Coordinates of C-alpha atoms in Angstrom, one line a residue:
Chain A
M1 CA -10.1 59.0 -10.7
L2 CA -6.6 58.2 -9.6
V3 CA -7.7 57.8 -6.1
Y4 CA -10.4 55.4 -7.2
K5 CA -7.9 53.4 -9.2
T6 CA -5.5 53.2 -6.3
A7 CA -8.3 52.2 -4.0
L8 CA -9.4 49.5 -6.5
R9 CA -5.8 48.2 -6.7
G10 CA -5.6 48.1 -3.0
A11 CA -8.9 46.2 -2.8
M12 CA -7.7 43.8 -5.4
L13 CA -4.4 43.2 -3.6
A14 CA -6.2 42.6 -0.4
L15 CA -8.5 40.1 -2.1
I16 CA -5.5 38.3 -3.7
L17 CA -3.7 38.2 -0.4
S18 CA -6.7 37.0 1.5
C19 CA -7.3 34.3 -1.1
M20 CA -3.6 33.3 -0.7
A21 CA -3.9 33.3 3.1
G22 CA -7.0 31.1 2.8
T23 CA -5.2 28.4 0.8
A24 CA -1.7 28.6 2.3
V25 CA -0.6 25.4 3.8
G26 CA 2.7 24.0 4.8
Q27 CA 3.4 22.6 1.4
W28 CA 3.8 24.9 -1.6
L29 CA 0.5 23.6 -3.0
S30 CA -0.9 27.0 -3.6
L31 CA 1.1 30.2 -3.9
P32 CA 1.1 33.1 -6.3
L33 CA 3.9 32.6 -8.8
P34 CA 5.5 35.8 -10.2
G35 CA 5.2 36.3 -14.0
T36 CA 1.6 34.9 -14.0
P37 CA -0.8 37.2 -15.8
R38 CA -4.0 37.7 -13.7
N39 CA -7.6 38.6 -14.2
A40 CA -9.3 41.3 -12.2
D41 CA -10.2 38.7 -9.6
G42 CA -6.6 37.7 -9.1
K43 CA -6.9 34.3 -10.7
P44 CA -4.3 33.3 -13.4
N45 CA -5.3 34.4 -16.9
L46 CA -4.7 31.2 -18.7
S47 CA -5.7 32.6 -22.1
A48 CA -3.2 35.4 -21.9
P49 CA -0.7 35.6 -24.8
T50 CA 2.2 33.2 -25.0
P51 CA 5.1 34.7 -22.8
R52 CA 8.3 35.4 -24.6
T53 CA 12.0 35.5 -23.7
A54 CA 14.2 38.5 -24.2
D55 CA 15.1 37.3 -27.7
G56 CA 11.5 37.1 -28.7
K57 CA 11.1 33.3 -28.6
P58 CA 8.2 31.7 -26.9
D59 CA 9.0 30.8 -23.3
L60 CA 7.9 27.3 -22.5
T61 CA 8.7 27.7 -18.8
G62 CA 6.0 26.5 -16.5
L63 CA 4.5 23.6 -14.7
W64 CA 2.5 21.4 -17.2
H65 CA 0.4 18.3 -17.3
A66 CA -1.2 16.4 -20.1
E67 CA -5.0 17.2 -20.3
N68 CA -5.9 13.6 -19.8
M69 CA -4.4 10.0 -19.8
R70 CA -5.4 9.3 -23.4
Y71 CA -1.9 9.9 -24.8
N72 CA -0.3 7.9 -22.1
A73 CA -2.6 5.0 -22.8
N74 CA -1.8 5.1 -26.6
L75 CA 0.3 7.6 -28.4
L76 CA -1.3 7.2 -31.7
P77 CA -4.3 9.2 -33.2
A78 CA -7.5 7.3 -32.4
G79 CA -8.3 4.6 -34.9
T80 CA -4.8 4.3 -36.3
Q81 CA -2.1 1.7 -35.8
A82 CA 1.7 2.0 -35.7
P83 CA 3.5 0.4 -38.7
M84 CA 5.2 -2.2 -36.5
L85 CA 7.6 -4.9 -37.9
P86 CA 6.4 -8.4 -37.1
W87 CA 8.5 -8.9 -33.9
A88 CA 7.4 -5.5 -32.6
A89 CA 3.8 -6.4 -33.3
D90 CA 4.2 -9.7 -31.4
L91 CA 5.7 -8.0 -28.4
Y92 CA 3.1 -5.3 -28.5
K93 CA 0.3 -7.9 -28.6
H94 CA 1.8 -9.7 -25.6
R95 CA 2.0 -6.5 -23.6
V96 CA -1.6 -5.7 -24.4
D97 CA -2.8 -9.2 -23.7
T98 CA -1.0 -9.4 -20.3
Q99 CA -2.1 -5.9 -19.3
G100 CA 1.4 -4.5 -19.2
Y101 CA 3.7 -7.4 -18.5
D102 CA 6.8 -6.1 -16.8
R103 CA 6.1 -2.5 -17.7
P104 CA 9.1 -0.4 -16.4
M105 CA 7.0 1.6 -13.9
T106 CA 6.1 -1.7 -12.2
R107 CA 9.7 -1.8 -11.0
C108 CA 9.8 2.0 -10.4
M109 CA 11.6 2.8 -13.5
P110 CA 10.2 6.0 -15.0
H111 CA 8.4 6.6 -18.2
G112 CA 10.6 7.8 -21.1
V113 CA 10.5 9.9 -24.2
P114 CA 7.8 11.0 -24.8
D115 CA 5.6 9.4 -22.3
A116 CA 7.1 10.8 -19.1
M117 CA 5.2 14.0 -20.2
T118 CA 1.9 12.2 -20.6
V119 CA 1.4 10.9 -17.1
A120 CA -1.4 13.4 -16.5
P121 CA -1.7 13.5 -12.7
L122 CA 2.1 13.9 -12.2
P123 CA 3.1 17.2 -13.7
F124 CA 6.5 18.3 -15.2
K125 CA 8.2 21.6 -15.0
V126 CA 10.0 23.2 -18.0
L127 CA 12.8 25.7 -17.3
Q128 CA 13.9 27.4 -20.4
T129 CA 17.3 29.1 -20.5
P130 CA 19.3 30.4 -23.5
N131 CA 21.6 27.3 -23.6
V132 CA 19.5 24.5 -22.2
T133 CA 15.9 23.7 -21.5
V134 CA 15.5 21.5 -18.5
V135 CA 12.5 19.3 -17.9
L136 CA 11.8 18.2 -14.3
F137 CA 9.4 15.3 -14.0
E138 CA 7.5 14.9 -10.8
E139 CA 7.2 11.2 -11.4
F140 CA 10.1 9.6 -9.5
N141 CA 11.9 13.0 -9.3
K142 CA 13.6 12.6 -12.7
Y143 CA 14.9 15.2 -15.2
R144 CA 15.8 15.6 -18.8
Q145 CA 18.0 18.2 -20.6
I146 CA 17.5 19.7 -24.1
H147 CA 20.6 21.5 -25.2
T148 CA 20.3 24.7 -27.3
D149 CA 23.9 25.9 -27.4
G150 CA 24.4 24.7 -30.9
R151 CA 26.0 21.3 -30.1
Q152 CA 25.3 18.3 -32.3
L153 CA 23.9 15.0 -31.2
P154 CA 26.7 12.8 -29.9
V155 CA 28.1 10.0 -32.1
D156 CA 27.9 6.5 -30.6
P157 CA 26.9 7.7 -27.1
D158 CA 26.4 5.4 -24.2
P159 CA 22.8 4.5 -24.5
A160 CA 20.6 6.4 -22.1
W161 CA 17.0 6.0 -20.8
Y162 CA 16.0 9.5 -22.0
G163 CA 18.6 9.6 -24.8
Y164 CA 20.4 12.8 -25.8
S165 CA 18.5 15.9 -26.8
V166 CA 19.2 19.0 -28.8
G167 CA 16.7 21.7 -29.5
R168 CA 16.2 24.5 -32.1
W169 CA 13.5 27.0 -33.0
E170 CA 11.6 26.9 -36.2
G171 CA 9.5 30.0 -36.0
D172 CA 7.5 29.7 -32.8
T173 CA 8.0 25.9 -32.7
F174 CA 10.6 24.3 -30.4
V175 CA 11.9 21.3 -32.3
V176 CA 13.7 18.7 -30.2
E177 CA 15.8 15.9 -31.7
T178 CA 16.7 13.0 -29.5
A179 CA 18.8 9.9 -30.1
G180 CA 21.1 7.5 -28.2
F181 CA 18.2 5.7 -26.4
K182 CA 18.6 2.6 -24.3
E183 CA 16.0 -0.1 -25.1
G184 CA 14.1 0.0 -21.9
T185 CA 11.3 2.5 -22.1
W186 CA 7.9 1.9 -23.7
L187 CA 6.6 4.7 -26.0
D188 CA 3.2 4.5 -24.2
D189 CA 1.5 2.4 -21.5
S190 CA -0.1 0.1 -24.1
G191 CA 3.4 -0.9 -24.9
H192 CA 4.6 0.4 -28.3
P193 CA 8.3 -0.8 -28.2
H194 CA 11.4 0.8 -29.5
T195 CA 15.0 -0.2 -30.1
D196 CA 18.3 1.6 -29.7
A197 CA 17.8 2.9 -33.3
L198 CA 15.0 5.2 -32.1
R199 CA 15.2 8.9 -33.0
T200 CA 12.4 11.2 -31.9
T201 CA 11.5 14.6 -33.1
E202 CA 9.3 16.6 -30.7
R203 CA 7.6 19.8 -31.8
F204 CA 6.4 22.0 -29.0
R205 CA 4.1 24.9 -29.5
R206 CA 2.9 27.1 -26.6
I207 CA -0.5 28.2 -27.8
N208 CA -1.1 30.8 -25.0
F209 CA -0.2 31.2 -21.4
G210 CA -2.2 28.1 -20.3
R211 CA -1.8 25.7 -23.2
M212 CA 1.0 23.9 -25.0
D213 CA 0.8 21.3 -27.8
L214 CA 3.2 18.6 -28.8
D215 CA 3.6 16.3 -31.8
V216 CA 6.2 13.5 -31.6
T217 CA 7.6 11.7 -34.7
I218 CA 8.9 8.2 -34.0
D219 CA 11.6 7.0 -36.4
D220 CA 12.9 3.5 -35.5
P221 CA 13.7 1.4 -38.6
K222 CA 14.4 -1.6 -36.4
A223 CA 10.9 -1.6 -35.0
Y224 CA 8.7 0.2 -37.5
S225 CA 8.5 0.1 -41.3
R226 CA 8.3 3.9 -41.6
P227 CA 8.3 6.9 -39.3
W228 CA 5.0 7.8 -37.7
T229 CA 3.7 10.7 -35.7
S230 CA 1.7 10.8 -32.5
D231 CA -1.7 12.3 -31.9
T232 CA -1.3 16.0 -31.0
I233 CA -0.7 16.0 -27.2
H234 CA -2.4 18.8 -25.3
F235 CA -0.8 20.1 -22.1
L236 CA -2.4 22.5 -19.6
L237 CA -0.5 24.8 -17.4
Q238 CA -0.9 24.1 -13.7
P239 CA -0.7 27.6 -12.3
D240 CA 0.4 28.8 -8.8
T241 CA 1.6 25.5 -7.5
E242 CA 4.8 23.5 -7.4
L243 CA 6.3 20.1 -8.0
L244 CA 6.0 17.7 -5.1
E245 CA 8.4 14.9 -4.2
H246 CA 7.6 11.5 -5.7
L247 CA 10.3 9.0 -4.9
C248 CA 9.5 5.3 -5.1
E249 CA 10.0 4.3 -1.5
N250 CA 7.2 1.8 -0.9
N251 CA 6.4 -0.3 -3.9
R252 CA 3.9 -2.8 -2.5
D253 CA 2.4 -3.6 -6.0
I254 CA 5.2 -5.6 -7.5
E255 CA 4.5 -8.8 -5.5
H256 CA 0.9 -8.9 -6.6
L257 CA 1.7 -8.1 -10.2
E258 CA 4.3 -10.8 -10.3
N259 CA 1.6 -13.2 -9.1
F260 CA -0.7 -12.1 -11.8
W261 CA 2.0 -12.4 -14.5
K262 CA 3.3 -15.8 -13.4
G263 CA 3.7 -18.0 -16.5
Q264 CA 2.9 -15.2 -18.9
Q265 CA 6.5 -14.5 -20.0
Q266 CA 7.0 -14.1 -23.7
A267 CA 9.7 -16.0 -25.6
A268 CA 12.5 -13.5 -26.5
P269 CA 11.5 -11.6 -29.7
S270 CA 13.8 -11.5 -32.6
T271 CA 15.4 -8.2 -32.0
T272 CA 18.9 -7.5 -31.0
G273 CA 18.2 -5.7 -27.8
K274 CA 16.9 -6.4 -24.4
Q275 CA 13.1 -6.1 -24.0
Chain B
M1 CA -17.9 19.9 0.5
V2 CA -15.2 22.0 -1.2
L3 CA -12.8 19.2 -0.7
F4 CA -15.2 16.7 -2.4
V5 CA -15.7 19.0 -5.4
V6 CA -11.9 19.4 -5.8
A7 CA -11.5 15.6 -5.5
I8 CA -14.0 14.8 -8.2
A9 CA -12.3 17.3 -10.6
A10 CA -9.1 15.4 -10.0
F11 CA -10.7 12.0 -10.8
E12 CA -9.8 11.8 -14.5
R13 CA -6.2 12.8 -13.8
A14 CA -5.7 9.9 -11.4
A15 CA -3.3 7.2 -12.5
A16 CA -1.1 4.6 -11.2
H17 CA 2.6 3.9 -11.6
H18 CA 1.6 0.5 -12.7
S19 CA -1.1 -1.3 -14.6
F20 CA -4.3 -1.0 -12.6
T21 CA -6.1 -3.7 -14.5
A22 CA -3.3 -6.2 -13.9
E23 CA -3.6 -5.8 -10.1
F24 CA -7.2 -4.8 -9.4
D25 CA -10.6 -5.9 -10.7
A26 CA -13.0 -3.0 -11.6
N27 CA -15.8 -5.6 -11.5
Q28 CA -15.2 -6.4 -7.8
P29 CA -16.4 -3.3 -6.0
L30 CA -16.2 -3.3 -2.2
K31 CA -17.6 -1.1 0.5
L32 CA -16.0 -1.8 3.8
T33 CA -16.1 0.0 7.2
G34 CA -13.4 -0.5 9.8
S35 CA -10.8 0.9 12.2
V36 CA -7.6 2.3 10.8
T37 CA -4.5 0.4 12.1
K38 CA -1.7 1.8 9.9
V39 CA -1.1 4.6 7.4
E40 CA 1.8 4.6 5.1
W41 CA 2.1 8.2 3.7
T42 CA 4.5 7.2 1.0
N43 CA 5.2 7.0 -2.8
P44 CA 4.5 5.8 -5.4
H45 CA 1.3 5.0 -3.5
V46 CA -0.2 5.9 -0.1
W47 CA -1.4 2.7 1.7
F48 CA -3.5 2.3 4.7
F49 CA -4.7 -0.7 6.7
M50 CA -7.8 -1.3 8.7
D51 CA -9.5 -4.0 10.8
V52 CA -12.8 -5.1 9.4
K53 CA -15.2 -7.1 11.6
S54 CA -17.3 -9.7 9.8
Q55 CA -20.7 -10.8 11.0
D56 CA -19.3 -13.9 12.8
G57 CA -17.1 -11.6 14.8
S58 CA -13.8 -12.4 13.1
V59 CA -11.5 -9.6 12.2
T60 CA -9.6 -9.2 9.0
N61 CA -6.9 -6.6 8.4
W62 CA -7.4 -5.1 4.9
G63 CA -4.8 -3.0 3.0
F64 CA -5.9 -0.2 0.6
E65 CA -3.8 1.4 -2.1
M66 CA -4.4 5.1 -2.9
A67 CA -2.7 7.5 -5.3
S68 CA 0.7 9.3 -4.7
T69 CA 1.1 11.7 -1.8
S70 CA 1.2 14.5 -4.4
Q71 CA -2.1 13.5 -5.9
L72 CA -3.8 13.2 -2.5
L73 CA -2.4 16.6 -1.4
R74 CA -3.8 18.1 -4.5
A75 CA -7.2 16.4 -3.9
G76 CA -7.4 17.9 -0.4
W77 CA -5.8 15.4 1.8
K78 CA -3.2 16.1 4.5
R79 CA -0.8 13.5 5.8
D80 CA -2.8 13.4 9.1
S81 CA -6.3 13.4 7.5
M82 CA -6.6 9.8 8.6
K83 CA -5.3 8.6 12.0
I84 CA -4.9 5.3 13.6
G85 CA -8.1 4.3 15.3
D86 CA -10.3 6.4 13.0
I87 CA -13.4 4.7 11.8
V88 CA -13.6 5.0 8.0
T89 CA -15.7 3.6 5.1
V90 CA -14.0 2.8 1.9
D91 CA -15.3 2.4 -1.6
A92 CA -12.7 0.1 -3.3
R93 CA -12.0 -2.4 -6.0
R94 CA -10.6 -5.7 -4.9
A95 CA -7.2 -7.2 -5.9
R96 CA -7.4 -9.9 -8.6
D97 CA -5.2 -12.3 -6.6
G98 CA -7.9 -12.6 -3.9
T99 CA -5.7 -11.3 -1.1
D100 CA -7.2 -8.8 1.4
H101 CA -6.1 -5.7 -0.4
A102 CA -7.9 -3.3 -2.7
N103 CA -7.7 0.0 -4.5
A104 CA -9.5 2.7 -2.6
Q105 CA -11.8 5.1 -4.6
N106 CA -13.2 7.2 -1.8
V107 CA -12.7 7.3 1.9
T108 CA -15.3 8.7 4.3
L109 CA -14.2 9.7 7.8
A110 CA -16.9 8.7 10.3
N111 CA -16.1 11.3 12.9
T112 CA -16.4 14.3 10.5
G113 CA -18.4 12.9 7.7
Q114 CA -15.7 14.2 5.3
R115 CA -15.5 12.2 2.1
L116 CA -12.1 12.3 0.4
F117 CA -11.3 11.0 -3.1
A118 CA -8.5 8.5 -2.9
G119 CA -7.0 9.3 -6.3
S120 CA -7.4 5.8 -7.4
P121 CA -5.5 4.6 -10.4
T122 CA -7.8 4.2 -13.4
Q123 CA -5.7 2.0 -15.7

């Protein structure tokens, strides 16, 4: 019996190695990552239980992507509308009518919080450590840090594209509070705006090895009449692969987009900040 | 064949770093065959150019936008999948501004028959 099991293991290993050899290319597109639970055929077992760190918390570490572009297109649950103040509604309408007038990505500025995580074809990598969780975005090679060492959010910080983030655990939910935003990002590609008063609360739940969910609450009293919460965003683990470089070195689109947008500028909306 | 299947699976995940609809017109599909003159294996988008002969014999150099290098690699491309001088057929959607550039959907390489998804932006 033991011999049989050993032989079976040997055969499985050979199978895994041959699969790897078959897909190995110069880039780290396909490689077996340690810590990945596997089925008998060697493939990642994406429905295996949520991995946990030494202190028993869920471990969010992994390469993730949104399951589709729906949340990037519009953060809200289908059929609902954000409670925008009039100036924000005007600006949003202009962005929709002009098919994204001056969207930051057009000039190779990245998506922000939360939509840098919803660009489905460009994954992000979460690295969870005891004192900080780092999020590396493939899009434009950007990163974000979520501090978990007990520090408080800074008072009157220099406004930042991704703001300043601290995280804590509520049961198995990783709760991330972020403030100190610069008015530059859009909340989604349809163009929901925000001001420097924005505070976001993200709630991450790793459902199992292969799935993670996120709800984001948007609280920006200068743009919205009350806080509102996104649709539940579903992320899928992208197993046995790596981030690839994505630097904006050849932006040929801007010239054509500027042609399309000529004469479509909006008069400055009645907010304090830059739009 | 395997490449094609992988490519189709990647379709829904394709997206641009910019507004697709502001730059390209989904209602202006194009199918063009020509000879590759330049490949820019770059981000945020890969571009390639090819000479297309019209019926009257005149030649136009067209430019085609594809997805990022990472998206194309994951869809089965290599940086040298398409070489200068290769004859290729492209399914694309034309730019709104009427210039000779378009967003490539699929590229078929004449010498191998291999059809590769171009990871075209969908929004």
